[in-house]
Amino acid sequence: MRNVTLTRLYEHPITKKYLSRSGLAHAIATAYHALRLSKKYNVNPDLATKAAFLHDIGHYTWYNGEGKWDFDLYKENDIHAIKGAERAHKLLIRLGEHPSDAKQIALAILLHTDSYLPDGHLHLTPLQQVVALADEADEEPNGNHHYREVSIEFAQKKLAQLDDLVEKEMKSQQLKRTV
């Protein structure tokens, strides 16, 4: 059974505050991509959807003096994955997530992008790959995916549906293991 659902995560004020910076529509879409990819890569769908939903929770607002998003400033200075991993871990622990699951989710958030890392290649776990691929699946040029908007009601509905899908997938995986 899941300790923390996506709906419960979204209801927390910290999540609402910080996901509004990076785009709630993007967070939800990325979580749906993660569910699909979790099947392909044989990854725990609960961990994948949570990490994908929270992957941009560390975003800072990089605006120029005219109040417009400065994509170049963001690309040059952003470390949102580092901040997001820490913020998500703390949030998940507070909500009662199992510590080892919270750590796996935080590490997937930390490694969902290599934009802040020096050149080189990392060996990612399947969960980390799923979150990175889910993020890429929803990206738009110049960070436009962060500007799509959804209503709170729509977000709550989609997250409840996703929670149901995750539960069904987890039961299906458990059934396959027992047969």
CSV table of C-alpha atoms in Angstrom, one decimal:
chain,number,residue,atom,x,y,z
A,1,MET,CA,0.0,0.0,0.0
A,2,ARG,CA,1.2,3.5,-0.7
A,3,ASN,CA,2.1,5.7,2.2
A,4,VAL,CA,1.6,9.0,0.3
A,5,THR,CA,-0.6,9.6,-2.7
A,6,LEU,CA,-0.1,12.2,-5.4
A,7,THR,CA,-3.3,13.9,-4.3
A,8,ARG,CA,-2.0,14.1,-0.7
A,9,LEU,CA,1.3,15.5,-2.0
A,10,TYR,CA,-0.5,18.2,-4.0
A,11,GLU,CA,-2.6,19.2,-1.1
A,12,HIS,CA,0.5,20.2,1.0
A,13,PRO,CA,1.1,24.0,0.9
A,14,ILE,CA,4.8,23.5,0.1
A,15,THR,CA,3.9,21.5,-3.1
A,16,LYS,CA,1.4,24.1,-4.1
A,17,LYS,CA,3.8,27.0,-3.6
A,18,TYR,CA,6.7,25.5,-5.5
A,19,LEU,CA,5.0,23.7,-8.3
A,20,SER,CA,3.2,26.9,-9.2
A,21,ARG,CA,6.7,28.2,-10.1
A,22,SER,CA,7.5,25.4,-12.5
A,23,GLY,CA,4.0,24.7,-13.8
A,24,LEU,CA,1.4,22.4,-12.4
A,25,ALA,CA,0.3,21.2,-15.8
A,26,HIS,CA,3.9,20.1,-16.6
A,27,ALA,CA,4.2,18.3,-13.3
A,28,ILE,CA,1.0,16.3,-13.9
A,29,ALA,CA,1.9,15.6,-17.5
A,30,THR,CA,5.3,14.4,-16.5
A,31,ALA,CA,3.8,12.1,-13.8
A,32,TYR,CA,1.5,10.5,-16.5
A,33,HIS,CA,4.5,10.0,-18.8
A,34,ALA,CA,6.3,8.4,-15.8
A,35,LEU,CA,3.5,5.9,-15.2
A,36,ARG,CA,3.7,4.9,-18.9
A,37,LEU,CA,7.4,4.6,-18.8
A,38,SER,CA,7.5,2.7,-15.5
A,39,LYS,CA,5.8,-0.2,-17.2
A,40,LYS,CA,8.3,-0.2,-20.0
A,41,TYR,CA,11.3,-0.1,-17.6
A,42,ASN,CA,9.8,-2.3,-14.9
A,43,VAL,CA,10.0,0.5,-12.3
A,44,ASN,CA,7.8,1.0,-9.3
A,45,PRO,CA,5.0,3.2,-10.6
A,46,ASP,CA,4.4,4.9,-7.2
A,47,LEU,CA,8.0,6.1,-7.0
A,48,ALA,CA,8.2,7.1,-10.6
A,49,THR,CA,5.0,9.2,-10.6
A,50,LYS,CA,5.9,10.9,-7.3
A,51,ALA,CA,9.5,11.7,-8.5
A,52,ALA,CA,8.1,12.9,-11.9
A,53,PHE,CA,5.4,15.0,-10.2
A,54,LEU,CA,7.9,16.7,-7.9
A,55,HIS,CA,10.9,16.8,-10.3
A,56,ASP,CA,10.7,20.6,-10.7
A,57,ILE,CA,9.8,21.5,-7.1
A,58,GLY,CA,13.2,23.2,-6.7
A,59,HIS,CA,12.7,25.8,-9.4
A,60,TYR,CA,13.7,29.4,-8.6
A,61,THR,CA,12.1,32.2,-10.5
A,62,TRP,CA,14.6,33.6,-13.0
A,63,TYR,CA,13.1,36.9,-14.2
A,64,ASN,CA,14.8,39.8,-15.7
A,65,GLY,CA,14.3,43.5,-14.7
A,66,GLU,CA,11.2,43.7,-16.9
A,67,GLY,CA,9.4,40.8,-15.1
A,68,LYS,CA,9.9,38.4,-18.0
A,69,TRP,CA,11.4,34.9,-17.7
A,70,ASP,CA,15.1,35.0,-18.5
A,71,PHE,CA,15.8,31.6,-20.1
A,72,ASP,CA,19.5,32.3,-20.5
A,73,LEU,CA,19.9,33.4,-16.9
A,74,TYR,CA,18.1,30.2,-15.9
A,75,LYS,CA,20.3,28.0,-18.1
A,76,GLU,CA,23.5,29.6,-16.8
A,77,ASN,CA,22.7,29.6,-13.0
A,78,ASP,CA,20.0,27.2,-12.2
A,79,ILE,CA,20.4,24.3,-9.8
A,80,HIS,CA,16.7,23.4,-9.3
A,81,ALA,CA,17.4,19.7,-9.3
A,82,ILE,CA,19.6,20.0,-6.2
A,83,LYS,CA,17.2,22.2,-4.3
A,84,GLY,CA,14.3,20.1,-5.5
A,85,ALA,CA,15.8,16.9,-4.3
A,86,GLU,CA,16.3,18.3,-0.8
A,87,ARG,CA,12.8,20.0,-0.7
A,88,ALA,CA,11.0,16.8,-2.0
A,89,HIS,CA,12.9,14.6,0.5
A,90,LYS,CA,11.9,16.7,3.4
A,91,LEU,CA,8.3,17.0,2.3
A,92,LEU,CA,8.0,13.2,1.7
A,93,ILE,CA,9.4,12.4,5.1
A,94,ARG,CA,7.1,14.9,6.8
A,95,LEU,CA,4.1,13.3,5.0
A,96,GLY,CA,5.1,9.8,6.2
A,97,GLU,CA,6.8,8.3,3.1
A,98,HIS,CA,9.1,5.4,3.9
A,99,PRO,CA,12.6,6.9,4.2
A,100,SER,CA,14.2,4.6,1.6
A,101,ASP,CA,11.5,5.5,-0.9
A,102,ALA,CA,11.9,9.2,-0.1
A,103,LYS,CA,15.6,8.8,-0.8
A,104,GLN,CA,15.0,7.1,-4.1
A,105,ILE,CA,12.5,9.7,-5.2
A,106,ALA,CA,14.9,12.5,-4.1
A,107,LEU,CA,17.8,11.0,-6.1
A,108,ALA,CA,15.6,10.7,-9.2
A,109,ILE,CA,14.8,14.3,-8.9
A,110,LEU,CA,18.4,15.2,-8.4
A,111,LEU,CA,19.4,13.4,-11.5
A,112,HIS,CA,16.4,14.2,-13.8
A,113,THR,CA,18.5,16.8,-15.7
A,114,ASP,CA,22.2,17.2,-16.3
A,115,SER,CA,21.9,20.9,-17.0
A,116,TYR,CA,23.9,21.9,-13.9
A,117,LEU,CA,26.5,19.1,-14.1
A,118,PRO,CA,29.9,19.3,-15.7
A,119,ASP,CA,30.2,17.5,-19.0
A,120,GLY,CA,30.3,13.7,-18.6
A,121,HIS,CA,28.0,10.8,-18.4
A,122,LEU,CA,26.2,9.4,-15.4
A,123,HIS,CA,25.0,5.8,-15.0
A,124,LEU,CA,21.3,6.2,-14.0
A,125,THR,CA,19.1,3.7,-12.3
A,126,PRO,CA,15.9,2.7,-14.2
A,127,LEU,CA,13.9,5.0,-11.9
A,128,GLN,CA,16.2,7.9,-12.6
A,129,GLN,CA,16.0,7.2,-16.3
A,130,VAL,CA,12.2,7.1,-16.2
A,131,VAL,CA,12.0,10.5,-14.5
A,132,ALA,CA,14.4,12.1,-16.9
A,133,LEU,CA,12.6,10.6,-20.0
A,134,ALA,CA,9.2,11.6,-18.6
A,135,ASP,CA,10.5,15.2,-18.2
A,136,GLU,CA,11.9,15.2,-21.7
A,137,ALA,CA,8.6,13.8,-23.1
A,138,ASP,CA,6.8,16.9,-21.9
A,139,GLU,CA,9.4,19.6,-22.7
A,140,GLU,CA,8.8,22.4,-25.1
A,141,PRO,CA,11.3,24.8,-26.6
A,142,ASN,CA,12.6,27.7,-24.4
A,143,GLY,CA,10.9,26.2,-21.3
A,144,ASN,CA,7.4,26.9,-22.6
A,145,HIS,CA,6.1,23.7,-20.9
A,146,HIS,CA,6.5,25.6,-17.6
A,147,TYR,CA,3.8,28.1,-18.7
A,148,ARG,CA,0.9,25.9,-19.5
A,149,GLU,CA,-1.9,26.3,-16.9
A,150,VAL,CA,-4.6,24.2,-15.5
A,151,SER,CA,-7.3,24.9,-13.0
A,152,ILE,CA,-7.1,23.6,-9.5
A,153,GLU,CA,-10.2,21.5,-10.1
A,154,PHE,CA,-8.7,19.9,-13.2
A,155,ALA,CA,-5.4,19.2,-11.4
A,156,GLN,CA,-7.2,17.5,-8.5
A,157,LYS,CA,-9.2,15.4,-10.9
A,158,LYS,CA,-6.2,14.3,-12.9
A,159,LEU,CA,-4.2,13.5,-9.8
A,160,ALA,CA,-7.0,11.4,-8.4
A,161,GLN,CA,-7.2,9.5,-11.7
A,162,LEU,CA,-3.5,9.0,-11.7
A,163,ASP,CA,-3.6,7.8,-8.1
A,164,ASP,CA,-6.2,5.2,-9.2
A,165,LEU,CA,-4.0,4.1,-12.2
A,166,VAL,CA,-1.0,3.8,-10.0
A,167,GLU,CA,-2.9,1.6,-7.5
A,168,LYS,CA,-4.2,-0.6,-10.3
A,169,GLU,CA,-0.7,-1.0,-11.8
A,170,MET,CA,0.8,-1.8,-8.4
A,171,LYS,CA,-1.8,-4.5,-7.8
A,172,SER,CA,-1.2,-5.9,-11.3
A,173,GLN,CA,2.5,-6.1,-10.6
A,174,GLN,CA,1.9,-7.7,-7.3
A,175,LEU,CA,-0.4,-10.3,-8.9
A,176,LYS,CA,2.2,-11.1,-11.5
A,177,ARG,CA,4.8,-11.7,-8.8
A,178,THR,CA,2.6,-14.1,-6.9
A,179,VAL,CA,1.6,-16.2,-9.9
